[in-house]
Coordinates of C-alpha atoms in Angstrom, one line a residue:
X25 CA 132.7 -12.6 51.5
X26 CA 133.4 -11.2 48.0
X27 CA 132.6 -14.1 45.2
X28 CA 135.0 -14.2 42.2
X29 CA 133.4 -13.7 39.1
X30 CA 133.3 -16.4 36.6
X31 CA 136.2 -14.5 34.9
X32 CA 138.3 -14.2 37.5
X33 CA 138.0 -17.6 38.2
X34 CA 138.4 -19.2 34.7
X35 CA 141.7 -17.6 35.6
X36 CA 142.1 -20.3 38.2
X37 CA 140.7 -23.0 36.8
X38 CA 142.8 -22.8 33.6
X39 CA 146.3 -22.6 34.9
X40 CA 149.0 -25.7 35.2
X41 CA 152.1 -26.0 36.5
X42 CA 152.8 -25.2 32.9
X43 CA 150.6 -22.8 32.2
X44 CA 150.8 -20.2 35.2
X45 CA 148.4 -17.6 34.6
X46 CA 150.1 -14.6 36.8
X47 CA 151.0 -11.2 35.5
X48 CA 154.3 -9.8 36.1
X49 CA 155.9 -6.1 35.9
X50 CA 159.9 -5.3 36.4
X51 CA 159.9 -1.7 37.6
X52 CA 163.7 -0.2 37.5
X53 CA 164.3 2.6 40.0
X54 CA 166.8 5.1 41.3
X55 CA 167.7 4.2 45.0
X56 CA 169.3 7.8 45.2
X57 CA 166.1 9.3 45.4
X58 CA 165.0 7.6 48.5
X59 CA 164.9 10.1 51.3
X60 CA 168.2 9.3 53.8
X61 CA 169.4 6.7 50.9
X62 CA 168.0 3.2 50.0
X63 CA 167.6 0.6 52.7
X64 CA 165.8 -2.6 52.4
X65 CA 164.3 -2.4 55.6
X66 CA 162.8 1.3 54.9
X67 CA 161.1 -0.2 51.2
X68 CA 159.8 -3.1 53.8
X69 CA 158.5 0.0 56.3
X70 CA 157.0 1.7 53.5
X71 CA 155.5 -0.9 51.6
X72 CA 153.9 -2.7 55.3
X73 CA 152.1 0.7 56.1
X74 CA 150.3 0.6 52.5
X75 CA 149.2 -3.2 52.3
X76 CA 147.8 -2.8 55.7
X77 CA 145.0 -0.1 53.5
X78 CA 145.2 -1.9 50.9
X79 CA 142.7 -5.0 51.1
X80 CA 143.4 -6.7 47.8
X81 CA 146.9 -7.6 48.8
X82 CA 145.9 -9.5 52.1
X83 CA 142.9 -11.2 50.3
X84 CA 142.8 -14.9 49.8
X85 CA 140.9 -18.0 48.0
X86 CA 138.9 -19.8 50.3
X87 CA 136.8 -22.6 48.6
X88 CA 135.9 -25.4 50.9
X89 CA 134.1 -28.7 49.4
X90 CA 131.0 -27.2 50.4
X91 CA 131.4 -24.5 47.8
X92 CA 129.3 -25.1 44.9
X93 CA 130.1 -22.0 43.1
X94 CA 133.4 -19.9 42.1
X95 CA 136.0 -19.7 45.2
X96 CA 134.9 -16.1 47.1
X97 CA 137.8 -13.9 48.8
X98 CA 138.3 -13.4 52.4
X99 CA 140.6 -11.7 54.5
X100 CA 143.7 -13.4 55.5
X101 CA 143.7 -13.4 59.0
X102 CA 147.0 -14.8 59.5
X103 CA 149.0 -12.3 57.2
X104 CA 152.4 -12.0 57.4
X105 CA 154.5 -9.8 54.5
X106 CA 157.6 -11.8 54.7
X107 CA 155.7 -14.4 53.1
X108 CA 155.5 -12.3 50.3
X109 CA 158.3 -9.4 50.2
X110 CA 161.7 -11.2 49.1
X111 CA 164.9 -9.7 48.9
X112 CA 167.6 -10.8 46.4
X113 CA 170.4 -10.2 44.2
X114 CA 170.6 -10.2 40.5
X115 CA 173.7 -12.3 39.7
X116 CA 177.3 -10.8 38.1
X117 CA 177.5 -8.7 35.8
X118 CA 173.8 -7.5 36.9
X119 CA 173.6 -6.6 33.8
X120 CA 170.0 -6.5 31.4
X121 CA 170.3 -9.9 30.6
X122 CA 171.2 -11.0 33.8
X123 CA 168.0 -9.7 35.7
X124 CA 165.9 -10.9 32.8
X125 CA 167.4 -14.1 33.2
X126 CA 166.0 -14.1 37.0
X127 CA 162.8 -12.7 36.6
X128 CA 162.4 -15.6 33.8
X129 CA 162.8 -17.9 36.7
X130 CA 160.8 -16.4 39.4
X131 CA 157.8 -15.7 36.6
X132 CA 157.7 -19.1 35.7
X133 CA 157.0 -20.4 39.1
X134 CA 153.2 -20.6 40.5
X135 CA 151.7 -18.8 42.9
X136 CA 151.0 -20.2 46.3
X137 CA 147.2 -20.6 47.1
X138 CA 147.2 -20.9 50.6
X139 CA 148.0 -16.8 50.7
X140 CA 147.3 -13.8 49.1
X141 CA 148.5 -14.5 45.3
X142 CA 151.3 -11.8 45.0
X143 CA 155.0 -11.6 45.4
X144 CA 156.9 -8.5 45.7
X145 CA 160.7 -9.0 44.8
X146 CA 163.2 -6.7 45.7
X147 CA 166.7 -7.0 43.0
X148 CA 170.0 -5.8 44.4
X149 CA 173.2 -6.0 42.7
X150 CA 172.2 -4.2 39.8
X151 CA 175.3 -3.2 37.2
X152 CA 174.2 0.3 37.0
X153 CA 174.2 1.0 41.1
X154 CA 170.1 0.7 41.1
X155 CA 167.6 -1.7 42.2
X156 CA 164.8 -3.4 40.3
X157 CA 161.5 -4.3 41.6
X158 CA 159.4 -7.4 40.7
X159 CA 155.7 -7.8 41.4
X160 CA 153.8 -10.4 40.3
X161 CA 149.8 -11.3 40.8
X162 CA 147.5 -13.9 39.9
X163 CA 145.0 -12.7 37.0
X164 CA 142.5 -13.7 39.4
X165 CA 143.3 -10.3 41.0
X166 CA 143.9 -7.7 38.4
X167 CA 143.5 -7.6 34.9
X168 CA 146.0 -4.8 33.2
X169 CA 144.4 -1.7 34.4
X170 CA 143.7 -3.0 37.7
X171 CA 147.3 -3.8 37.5
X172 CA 147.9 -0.5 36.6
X173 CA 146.0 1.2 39.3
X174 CA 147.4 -1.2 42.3
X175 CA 151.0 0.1 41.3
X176 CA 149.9 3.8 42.2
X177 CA 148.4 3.0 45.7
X178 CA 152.0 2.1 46.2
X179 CA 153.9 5.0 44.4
X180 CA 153.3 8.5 44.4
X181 CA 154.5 11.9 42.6
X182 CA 156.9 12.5 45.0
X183 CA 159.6 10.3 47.4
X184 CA 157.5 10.8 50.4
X185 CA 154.3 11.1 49.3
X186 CA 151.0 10.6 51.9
X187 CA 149.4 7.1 52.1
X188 CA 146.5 6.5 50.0
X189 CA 142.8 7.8 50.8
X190 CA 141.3 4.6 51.2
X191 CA 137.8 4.3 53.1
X192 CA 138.0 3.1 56.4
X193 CA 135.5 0.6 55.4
X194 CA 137.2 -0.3 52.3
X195 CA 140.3 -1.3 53.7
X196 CA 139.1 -5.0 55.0
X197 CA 138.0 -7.8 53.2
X198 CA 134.8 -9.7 54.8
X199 CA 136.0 -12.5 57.7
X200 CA 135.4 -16.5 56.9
X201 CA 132.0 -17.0 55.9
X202 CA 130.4 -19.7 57.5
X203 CA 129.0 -22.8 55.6
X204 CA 125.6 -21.8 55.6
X205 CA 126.6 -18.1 54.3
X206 CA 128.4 -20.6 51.2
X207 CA 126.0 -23.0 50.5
X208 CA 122.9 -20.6 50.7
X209 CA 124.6 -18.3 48.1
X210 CA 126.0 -20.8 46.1
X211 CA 122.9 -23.0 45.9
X212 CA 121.1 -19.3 44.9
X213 CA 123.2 -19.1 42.0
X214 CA 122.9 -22.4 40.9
X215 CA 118.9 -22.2 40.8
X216 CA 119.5 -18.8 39.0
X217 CA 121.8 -19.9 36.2
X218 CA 119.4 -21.7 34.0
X219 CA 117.3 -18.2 33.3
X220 CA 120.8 -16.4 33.3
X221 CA 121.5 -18.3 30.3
X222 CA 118.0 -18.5 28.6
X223 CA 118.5 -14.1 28.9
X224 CA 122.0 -14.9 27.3
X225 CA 120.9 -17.3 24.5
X226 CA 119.1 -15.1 21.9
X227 CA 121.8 -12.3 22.1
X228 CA 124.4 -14.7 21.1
X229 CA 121.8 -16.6 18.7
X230 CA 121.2 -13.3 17.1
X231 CA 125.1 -12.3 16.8
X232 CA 126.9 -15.3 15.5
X233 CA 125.3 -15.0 12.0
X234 CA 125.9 -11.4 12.0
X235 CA 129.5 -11.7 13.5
X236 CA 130.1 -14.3 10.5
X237 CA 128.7 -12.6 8.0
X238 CA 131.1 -10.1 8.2
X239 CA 134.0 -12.1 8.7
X240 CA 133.5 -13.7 5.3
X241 CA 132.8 -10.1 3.5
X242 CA 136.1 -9.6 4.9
X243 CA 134.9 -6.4 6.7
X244 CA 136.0 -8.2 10.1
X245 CA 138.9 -9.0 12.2
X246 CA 140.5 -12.4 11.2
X247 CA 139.0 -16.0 12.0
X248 CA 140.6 -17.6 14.6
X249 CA 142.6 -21.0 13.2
X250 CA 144.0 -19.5 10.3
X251 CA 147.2 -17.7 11.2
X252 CA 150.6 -19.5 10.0
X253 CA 152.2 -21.7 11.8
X254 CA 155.4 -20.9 13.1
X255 CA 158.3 -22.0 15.9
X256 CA 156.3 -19.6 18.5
X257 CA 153.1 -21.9 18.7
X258 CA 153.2 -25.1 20.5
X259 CA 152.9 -26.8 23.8
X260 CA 154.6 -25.4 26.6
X261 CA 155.7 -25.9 30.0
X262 CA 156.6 -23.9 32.9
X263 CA 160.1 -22.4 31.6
X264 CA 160.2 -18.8 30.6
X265 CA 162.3 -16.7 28.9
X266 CA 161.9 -12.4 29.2
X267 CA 163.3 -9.4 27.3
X268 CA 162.4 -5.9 27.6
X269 CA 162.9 -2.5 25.2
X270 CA 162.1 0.9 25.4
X271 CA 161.4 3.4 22.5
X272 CA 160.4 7.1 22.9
X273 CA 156.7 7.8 23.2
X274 CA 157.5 11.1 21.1
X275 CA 158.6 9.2 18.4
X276 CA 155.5 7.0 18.3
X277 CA 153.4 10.1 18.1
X278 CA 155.6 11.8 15.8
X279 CA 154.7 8.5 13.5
X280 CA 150.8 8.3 14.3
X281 CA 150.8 11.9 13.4
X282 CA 152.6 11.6 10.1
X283 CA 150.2 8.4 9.2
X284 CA 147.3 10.1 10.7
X285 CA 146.6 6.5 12.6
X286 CA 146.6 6.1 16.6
X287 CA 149.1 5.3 18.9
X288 CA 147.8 1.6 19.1
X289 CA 148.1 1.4 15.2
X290 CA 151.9 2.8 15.7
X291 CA 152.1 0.2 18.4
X292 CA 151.0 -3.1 16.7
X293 CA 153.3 -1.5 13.4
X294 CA 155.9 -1.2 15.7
X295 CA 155.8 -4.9 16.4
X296 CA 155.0 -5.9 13.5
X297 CA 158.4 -4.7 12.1
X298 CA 160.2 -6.4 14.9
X299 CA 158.8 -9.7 14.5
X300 CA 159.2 -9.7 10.9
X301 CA 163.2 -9.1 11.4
X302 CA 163.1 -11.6 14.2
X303 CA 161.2 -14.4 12.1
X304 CA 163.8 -13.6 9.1
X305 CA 166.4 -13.9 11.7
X306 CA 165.4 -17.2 12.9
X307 CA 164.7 -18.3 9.1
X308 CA 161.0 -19.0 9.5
X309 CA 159.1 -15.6 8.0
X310 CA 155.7 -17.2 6.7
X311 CA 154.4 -15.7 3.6
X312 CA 151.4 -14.8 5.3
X313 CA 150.6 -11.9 7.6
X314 CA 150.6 -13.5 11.8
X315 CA 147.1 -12.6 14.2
X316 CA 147.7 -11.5 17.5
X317 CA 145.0 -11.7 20.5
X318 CA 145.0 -8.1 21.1
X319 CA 143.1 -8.1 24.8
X320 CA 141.1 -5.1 25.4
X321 CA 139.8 -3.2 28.6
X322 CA 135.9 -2.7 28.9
X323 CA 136.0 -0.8 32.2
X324 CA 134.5 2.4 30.2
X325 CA 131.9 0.3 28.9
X326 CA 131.0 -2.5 31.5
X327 CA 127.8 -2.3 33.2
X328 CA 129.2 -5.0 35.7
X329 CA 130.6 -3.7 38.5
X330 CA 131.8 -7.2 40.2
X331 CA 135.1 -8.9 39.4
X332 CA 138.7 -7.6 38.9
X333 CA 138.9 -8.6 35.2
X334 CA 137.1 -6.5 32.5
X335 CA 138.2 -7.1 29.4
X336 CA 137.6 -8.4 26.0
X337 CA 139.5 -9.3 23.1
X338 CA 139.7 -8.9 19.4
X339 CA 142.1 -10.4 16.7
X340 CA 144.1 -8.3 14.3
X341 CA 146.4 -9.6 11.1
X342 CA 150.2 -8.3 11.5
X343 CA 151.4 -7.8 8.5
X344 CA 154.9 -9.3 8.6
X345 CA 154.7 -10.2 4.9
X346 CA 155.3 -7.1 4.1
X347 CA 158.9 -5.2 3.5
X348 CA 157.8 -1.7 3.2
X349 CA 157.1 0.0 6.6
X350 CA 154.6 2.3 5.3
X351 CA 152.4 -0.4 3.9
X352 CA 152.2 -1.8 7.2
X353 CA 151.3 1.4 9.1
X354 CA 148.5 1.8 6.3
X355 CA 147.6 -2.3 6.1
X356 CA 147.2 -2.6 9.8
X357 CA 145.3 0.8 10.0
X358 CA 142.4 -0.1 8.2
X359 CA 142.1 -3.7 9.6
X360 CA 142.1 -2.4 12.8
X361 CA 138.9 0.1 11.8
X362 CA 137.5 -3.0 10.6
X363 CA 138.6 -5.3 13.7
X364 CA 137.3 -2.9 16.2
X365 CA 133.9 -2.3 14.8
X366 CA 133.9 -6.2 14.4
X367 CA 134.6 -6.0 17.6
X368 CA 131.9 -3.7 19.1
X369 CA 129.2 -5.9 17.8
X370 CA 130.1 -7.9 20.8
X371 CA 128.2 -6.8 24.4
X372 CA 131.6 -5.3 26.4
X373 CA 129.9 -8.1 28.9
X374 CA 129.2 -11.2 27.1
X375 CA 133.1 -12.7 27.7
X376 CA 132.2 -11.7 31.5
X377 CA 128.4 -13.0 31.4
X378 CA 129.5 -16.4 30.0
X379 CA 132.2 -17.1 31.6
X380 CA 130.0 -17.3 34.9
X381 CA 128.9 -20.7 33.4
X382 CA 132.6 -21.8 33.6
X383 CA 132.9 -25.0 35.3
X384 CA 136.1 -26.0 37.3
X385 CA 136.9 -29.7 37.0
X386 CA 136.2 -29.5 33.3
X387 CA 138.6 -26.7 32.8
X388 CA 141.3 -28.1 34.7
X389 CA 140.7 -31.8 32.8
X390 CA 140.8 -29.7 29.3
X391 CA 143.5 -28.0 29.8
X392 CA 145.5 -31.0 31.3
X393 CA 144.4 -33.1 28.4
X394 CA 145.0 -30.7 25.3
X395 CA 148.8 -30.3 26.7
X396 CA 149.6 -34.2 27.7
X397 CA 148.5 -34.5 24.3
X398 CA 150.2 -31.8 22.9
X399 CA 147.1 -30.9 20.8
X400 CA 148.3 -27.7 20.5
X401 CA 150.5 -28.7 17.7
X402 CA 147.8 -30.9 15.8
X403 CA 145.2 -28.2 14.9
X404 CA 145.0 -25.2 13.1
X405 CA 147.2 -22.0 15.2
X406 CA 144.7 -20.3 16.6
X407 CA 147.0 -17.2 16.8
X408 CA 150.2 -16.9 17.0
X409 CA 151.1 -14.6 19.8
X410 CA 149.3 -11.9 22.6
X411 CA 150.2 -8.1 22.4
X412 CA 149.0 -5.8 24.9
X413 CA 149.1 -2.3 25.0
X414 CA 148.3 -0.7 28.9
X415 CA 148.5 3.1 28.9
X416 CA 150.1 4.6 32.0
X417 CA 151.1 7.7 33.7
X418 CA 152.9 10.6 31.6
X419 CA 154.8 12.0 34.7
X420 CA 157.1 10.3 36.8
X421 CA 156.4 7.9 39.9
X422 CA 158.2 7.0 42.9
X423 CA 157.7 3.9 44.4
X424 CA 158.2 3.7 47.8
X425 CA 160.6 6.5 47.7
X426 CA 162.9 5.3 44.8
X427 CA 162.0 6.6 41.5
X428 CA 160.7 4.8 38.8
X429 CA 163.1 4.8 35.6
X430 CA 161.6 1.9 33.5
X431 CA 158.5 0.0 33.6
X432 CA 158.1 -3.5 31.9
X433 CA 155.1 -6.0 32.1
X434 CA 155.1 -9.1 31.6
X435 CA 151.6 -10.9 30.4
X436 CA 151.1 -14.6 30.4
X437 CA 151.2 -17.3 27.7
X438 CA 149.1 -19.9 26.5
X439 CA 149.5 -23.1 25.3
X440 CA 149.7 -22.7 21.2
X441 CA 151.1 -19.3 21.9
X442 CA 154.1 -19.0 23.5
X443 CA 154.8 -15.5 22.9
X444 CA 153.3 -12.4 24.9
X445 CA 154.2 -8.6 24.4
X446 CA 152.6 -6.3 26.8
X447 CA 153.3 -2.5 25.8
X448 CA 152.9 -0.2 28.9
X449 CA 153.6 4.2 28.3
X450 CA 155.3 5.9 31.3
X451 CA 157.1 9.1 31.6
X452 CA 157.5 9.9 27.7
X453 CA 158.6 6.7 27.1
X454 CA 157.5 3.3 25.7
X455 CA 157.8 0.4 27.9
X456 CA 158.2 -3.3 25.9
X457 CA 158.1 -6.3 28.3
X458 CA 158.4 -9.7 26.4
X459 CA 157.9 -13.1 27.8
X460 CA 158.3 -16.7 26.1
X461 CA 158.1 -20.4 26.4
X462 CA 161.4 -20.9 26.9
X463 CA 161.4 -24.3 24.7
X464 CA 159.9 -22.1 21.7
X465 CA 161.5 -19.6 21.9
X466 CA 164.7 -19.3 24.0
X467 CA 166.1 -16.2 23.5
X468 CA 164.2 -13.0 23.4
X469 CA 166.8 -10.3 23.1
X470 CA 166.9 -10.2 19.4
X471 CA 163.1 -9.3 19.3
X472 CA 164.0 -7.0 21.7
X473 CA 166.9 -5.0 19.9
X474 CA 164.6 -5.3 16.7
X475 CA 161.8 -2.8 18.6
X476 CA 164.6 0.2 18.2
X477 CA 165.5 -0.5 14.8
X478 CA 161.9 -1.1 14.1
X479 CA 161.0 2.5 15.3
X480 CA 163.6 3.9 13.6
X481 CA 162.3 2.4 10.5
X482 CA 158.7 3.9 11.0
X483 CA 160.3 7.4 11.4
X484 CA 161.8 6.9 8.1
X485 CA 159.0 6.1 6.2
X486 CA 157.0 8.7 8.0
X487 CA 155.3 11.3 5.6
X488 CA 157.4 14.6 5.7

């Protein structure tokens, strides 16, 4: 019995039919380089030998009534992969749009919690002669790294490359715990949770003054409920809408060198430029700069070594008000110096510590309240939008034999911010996977073509 940690679980507790709190990433690849040519039922061989090592893909939620703690994980003994492998085709043309237009659909639909929460779809038809690839996993499960790592248990360097070293003991989840096993451990917790948060209470007693004090010296990242309003931040519901882009990841270097900045400087410029064209586009630039939830991953800093999700977040002002290119690679530099340090005040664990308090029914009541009542559009934005930015692998991958020729993730919205870009490196280049509220914001290809043109526009302005 493996017991999700509060993080994980506030994962859970805070998703709707309209807000579904999965991850996504559309993986193109090159059937040709399957050994003996691509066959559906040789991907299904391939990828059956590696979730039977893998145990977080046959793990489930089990949280009977007698459960007075967060939902634990437990092998599903009934596991059956066609419940979760799906083959289908992208319709004509099969075009970019086309298979954005599907994995729209299938990403706006929940996850089923009677299984293990993934989905593996496999997209024929393509325009182009290849195949796409669609996995999706409840945040529950994996955080971006996590994500990150699961995709190379099932790829490899080469098309036929050996199964994953996986200890033999690591390679089941724990059987059904019994009730006692439940209510004894949860009944623990309960009894240790005052003290837990009497340790937590002077460290954040102590910060908050500190954390603020900054803030208003303006030597801090920027205070939530202050970014602009705009067309992206609102209620949603459970319709999506997905784009994707692709720059070179020389060119981003060739830019953080020129600046002297770092690539996730380059990055947030990068998208900084494209939303300002798309915002002009759509008539609707606000005069002042937008704040993004940048999420960030504390794995090299966690002392915690329970729970898929370790991560933390920060905010950091886009400068969209601004024309000049280079003003926004400078602008965006410093306040990230500033953000970041802002940032470390924080203990990489407190998000994770704290949310072990979170309680279920009020979550689920909050969240189903604040969107009935559409409160999301009678307060202050919060912020405006989440960017991401995941490194991964700089050589190539194969994924069960077909080689990988684009990688796009797609990240999860919120209610009040109905835009997420996740950025994701692979191979030299610079994968870009937008996803929307489809009510807010309809069509994402124009924010899409705007990354190009936006990186283009960097390399101009770049220092000789």
């Amino acid at each position: 019995m493996q017991r999700l940690s509060g993080l994980d679980a506030s994962f859970l507790y805070l998703e709707t039919p309209a807000q579904v709190l999965h991850v996504c990433g559309l993986l193109t690849l090159d059937g040709s380089t399957v050994p003996g040519g691509y066959s559906f039922a040789e991907l299904q061989r391939r990828l059956a030998e590696r979730v039977a090592l893998i145990p977080e893909f046959r793990r489930k939620l089990h949280n009977p009534l007698w459960n007075l703690s967060h939902p634990v994980w437990v092998e599903d003994e009934d596991f059956d992969l066609d419940n979760h492998l799906h083959r289908i085709g992208v319709p004509a043309p099969g075009d970019d749009r086309e298979l954005a237009e599907l994995c729209a659909h299938i990403a706006g639909q929940q996850l089923d919690r009677a299984h293990p929460l993934w989905q593996f779809y496999v997209i024929e038809g393509l325009s182009n002669g290849g195949i796409a690839v669609l996995i999706k996993m409840h945040h529950a499960s994996i955080d971006g790294v996590g994500g990150a790592s699961l995709i190379t248990y099932l790829a490899g360097l080469e098309p036929e490359p050996p199964l994953p070293e996986i200890p033999r003991d690591k390679q089941h989840n724990s059987g059904l715990p019994t009730r006692v096993e439940i209510l004894r451990e949860s009944v623990e917790g309960l009894v240790h949770r005052p003290f837990e948060m009497a340790k937590l209470l002077p460290e954040l007693v102590e910060l908050v003054p500190r954390w603020l004090g900054k803030t208003l010296r303006g030597k801090g990242m920027p205070v939530p409920f202050t970014a602009p309003r705009t067309s992206l931040n609102g209620t949603i519901t459970g319709h999506r809408s997905v784009a994707y882009a692709q720059v070179d990841l020389a060119d981003v270097k060739r830019v953080k060198n020129a600046f002297g900045v770092t690539v996730n400087d380059v990055v947030l410029a990068l998208v900084s430029g494209a939303l300002r064209q798309f915002l002009l586009g759509r008539g609707e630039l606000p005069e002042d700069p937008l704040v993004a939830t940048v999420p960030v991953s504390v794995h090299e800093r966690t002392e915690r070594d329970h729970g898929s999700n370790k991560v933390s977040a920060f905010f950091a002002s886009l400068p969209t008000h601004l024309g000049d290119p280079a003003a926004r690679v400078f602008l965006l530099a410093e306040a990230n110096r500033l953000s970041k340090d802002h940032h470390y005040d924080i203990d990489a664990d407190m998000l994770a510590d704290w949310a072990q308090f979170s309680p279920a029914t009020a979550f689920g009541l909050g969240v189903r309240a604040y969107s009935s009542l559409r409160l999301a559009e009678r307060h202050p934005v919060v912020h405006n939008l989440i960017i991401s930015n995941v490194p991964g692998p700089p050589m190539p991958l194969y994924l069960l034999g077909a080689r990988v020729t684009g990688l796009y993730p797609l990240g999860p919205v919120f209610h009040g911010a109905g835009l997420n870009i996740t950025v994701f490196s692979y191979e030299g280049k610079v994968g870009v996977g937008l996803l929307g509220a489809k009510e807010l914001v309809k069509d994402l290809w124009p924010l899409a073509e705007a990354l190009p043109e936006a990186m283009t526009e960097l390399l101009k302005a770049s220092p000789a």
